[in-house]
Short mmCIF file of C-alpha atoms in Angstrom, two decimals:
data_model
loop_
_atom_site.label_atom_id
_atom_site.label_comp_id
_atom_site.label_asym_id
_atom_site.label_seq_id
_atom_site.Cartn_x
_atom_site.Cartn_y
_atom_site.Cartn_z
CA MET A 1 104.05 106.08 98.05
CA ILE A 2 104.93 107.23 101.52
CA ALA A 3 105.55 103.77 102.76
CA SER A 4 108.07 102.99 99.97
CA LEU A 5 109.79 106.38 100.35
CA THR A 6 110.21 105.75 104.06
CA ARG A 7 111.73 102.33 103.54
CA ALA A 8 113.95 103.64 100.68
CA LEU A 9 115.36 106.56 102.71
CA GLY A 10 115.70 104.43 105.78
CA LEU A 11 117.65 101.68 104.09
CA ALA A 12 119.67 104.20 102.12
CA LEU A 13 120.66 105.80 105.30
CA VAL A 14 121.53 102.39 106.84
CA HIS A 15 123.74 101.69 103.74
CA CYS A 16 125.41 105.03 103.72
CA VAL A 17 126.27 104.83 107.37
CA ALA A 18 127.57 101.30 106.96
CA GLN A 19 129.68 102.28 103.97
CA ALA A 20 131.01 105.26 105.79
CA LEU A 21 132.00 103.07 108.81
CA LEU A 22 133.54 100.61 106.39
CA GLY A 23 135.57 103.48 104.77
CA LEU A 24 136.83 104.63 108.18
CA THR A 25 137.71 100.99 109.15
CA VAL A 26 139.63 100.46 105.86
CA LEU A 27 141.56 103.66 106.44
CA PHE A 28 142.40 103.37 110.15
CA TRP A 29 142.10 99.69 111.10
CA THR A 30 143.34 97.80 108.06
CA ASP A 31 143.42 94.42 109.96
CA TRP A 32 139.68 94.57 110.27
CA THR A 33 138.86 95.15 106.63
CA SER A 34 137.48 91.67 105.87
CA PRO A 35 135.35 91.19 109.08
CA ALA A 36 134.04 94.89 108.59
CA ARG A 37 132.88 94.09 105.00
CA ILE A 38 131.06 91.24 106.31
CA ILE A 39 129.50 92.92 109.21
CA THR A 40 128.35 95.94 106.94
CA LEU A 41 126.82 93.49 104.52
CA ALA A 42 125.15 91.64 107.31
CA LEU A 43 123.75 94.93 108.74
CA VAL A 44 122.16 96.09 105.42
CA VAL A 45 120.66 92.69 104.86
CA GLY A 46 119.61 92.29 108.50
CA VAL A 47 117.66 95.58 108.60
CA SER A 48 115.99 94.76 105.34
CA LEU A 49 115.00 91.26 106.60
CA VAL A 50 113.67 92.49 109.84
CA TRP A 51 111.66 95.32 108.21
CA GLY A 52 110.15 92.63 105.81
CA ILE A 53 109.35 90.47 108.69
CA ALA A 54 107.52 93.29 110.53
CA ASP A 55 105.57 94.05 107.36
CA GLY A 56 104.40 90.52 106.68
CA ARG A 57 103.59 89.81 110.33
CA ARG A 58 101.73 93.09 110.77
CA ASP A 59 99.79 92.56 107.51
CA ARG A 60 98.72 88.93 108.37
CA LEU A 61 97.68 89.78 111.83
CA ARG A 62 95.65 92.77 110.65
CA TYR A 63 93.96 91.40 107.49
CA GLY A 64 94.36 87.60 107.71
CA ASP A 65 94.40 85.78 104.36
CA ARG A 66 92.41 88.54 102.62
CA SER A 67 95.30 91.02 102.46
CA GLU A 68 95.45 93.20 99.36
CA ALA A 69 98.88 94.67 100.15
CA ASP A 70 101.25 94.33 97.31
CA PHE A 71 104.54 94.07 99.14
CA SER A 72 106.54 93.05 96.12
CA LEU A 73 105.71 96.27 94.38
CA LEU A 74 106.09 98.32 97.46
CA TRP A 75 109.55 96.79 98.29
CA LEU A 76 110.68 97.00 94.72
CA ARG A 77 109.98 100.74 94.56
CA ALA A 78 111.78 101.09 97.83
CA ALA A 79 114.79 99.09 96.81
CA VAL A 80 115.20 101.03 93.50
CA ALA A 81 114.90 104.46 95.14
CA GLY A 82 117.06 103.30 98.07
CA GLY A 83 119.76 102.04 95.66
CA LEU A 84 119.72 105.23 93.64
CA VAL A 85 119.91 107.45 96.76
CA ALA A 86 122.60 105.31 98.30
CA GLY A 87 124.59 105.39 95.02
CA VAL A 88 124.57 109.09 94.73
CA SER A 89 125.43 109.62 98.45
CA ALA A 90 128.26 107.05 98.11
CA TRP A 91 129.67 109.04 95.18
CA ILE A 92 129.39 112.39 97.14
CA ALA A 93 130.88 110.70 100.26
CA ASP A 94 133.91 109.57 98.23
CA VAL A 95 134.78 113.30 97.78
CA LEU A 96 134.91 113.82 101.55
CA PRO A 97 138.17 113.10 103.47
CA TYR A 98 138.43 109.98 105.38
CA LEU A 99 135.27 108.49 103.81
CA ASN A 100 136.98 106.91 100.80
CA SER A 101 134.52 104.32 99.48
CA GLY A 102 136.44 103.13 96.51
CA GLY A 103 136.65 106.00 94.03
CA ASN A 104 133.87 104.82 91.73
CA SER A 105 132.44 107.07 89.24
CA LEU A 106 128.81 108.44 89.30
CA LEU A 107 127.90 106.25 86.39
CA PHE A 108 129.14 103.19 88.16
CA GLU A 109 127.23 104.08 91.35
CA LEU A 110 124.07 104.78 89.57
CA THR A 111 124.12 101.46 87.67
CA ALA A 112 126.07 98.54 89.00
CA GLY A 113 126.30 99.94 92.61
CA ALA A 114 122.67 100.73 92.70
CA ALA A 115 121.65 97.38 91.26
CA TRP A 116 123.73 95.66 94.09
CA ILE A 117 121.97 97.75 96.72
CA VAL A 118 118.59 97.00 95.25
CA LEU A 119 119.30 93.20 95.52
CA LEU A 120 120.51 93.73 99.15
CA ILE A 121 117.27 95.55 100.02
CA TYR A 122 114.67 93.65 97.95
CA VAL A 123 115.59 89.97 98.33
CA PRO A 124 115.80 89.87 102.14
CA ALA A 125 112.70 92.08 102.45
CA MET A 126 110.61 89.81 100.34
CA ALA A 127 112.01 86.72 102.25
CA GLY A 128 111.14 88.56 105.53
CA VAL A 129 107.47 89.33 104.44
CA GLY A 130 107.06 85.56 103.70
CA VAL A 131 108.57 84.66 107.11
CA GLY A 132 106.61 87.31 108.86
CA ARG A 133 103.29 86.04 107.40
CA VAL A 134 104.27 82.41 108.40
CA LEU A 135 105.03 83.54 111.94
CA ALA A 136 101.78 85.44 112.32
CA THR A 137 99.80 82.51 110.96
CA ARG A 138 101.38 80.34 113.64
CA VAL A 139 100.53 82.86 116.37
CA ALA A 140 96.98 83.00 115.24
CA ALA A 141 96.71 79.25 115.12
CA GLN A 142 98.07 78.94 118.59
CA ASP A 143 95.59 81.56 119.86
CA ALA A 144 92.76 79.62 118.23
CA THR A 145 93.63 76.30 119.92
CA HIS A 146 94.53 77.79 123.28
CA PRO A 147 91.81 80.28 124.28
CA VAL A 148 92.46 82.09 127.53
#
């Protein structure tokens, strides 16, 4: 529970900071709106991917093929909680001056907005877990063939 809560709050924080920076960019530097949207999207996806790679790699190096960790459920809980927290905080931030994030209602932020954030967290994280496990398997194979 603590692991998924940590991931949820961490990635919700990343999303909120990225959305606040995007709101400031749209307000003050309108020429940079499109690149800023791509950068913020890449930031959220990238952090989720890297965290997933770290999970998969650490799990494979520690337990090998006998891992009992269920990262799909862990990351799904983290993504849903992160999406809901990010949705509520985006709605609250919309009230603050200079942080206009689109003027969406709370219902929208808790349904469609949260669902989008869930996908931005869950899919890259699960891909990262797979990549991390493959990378750790390669490291273990190289260590086995080249003993020091």
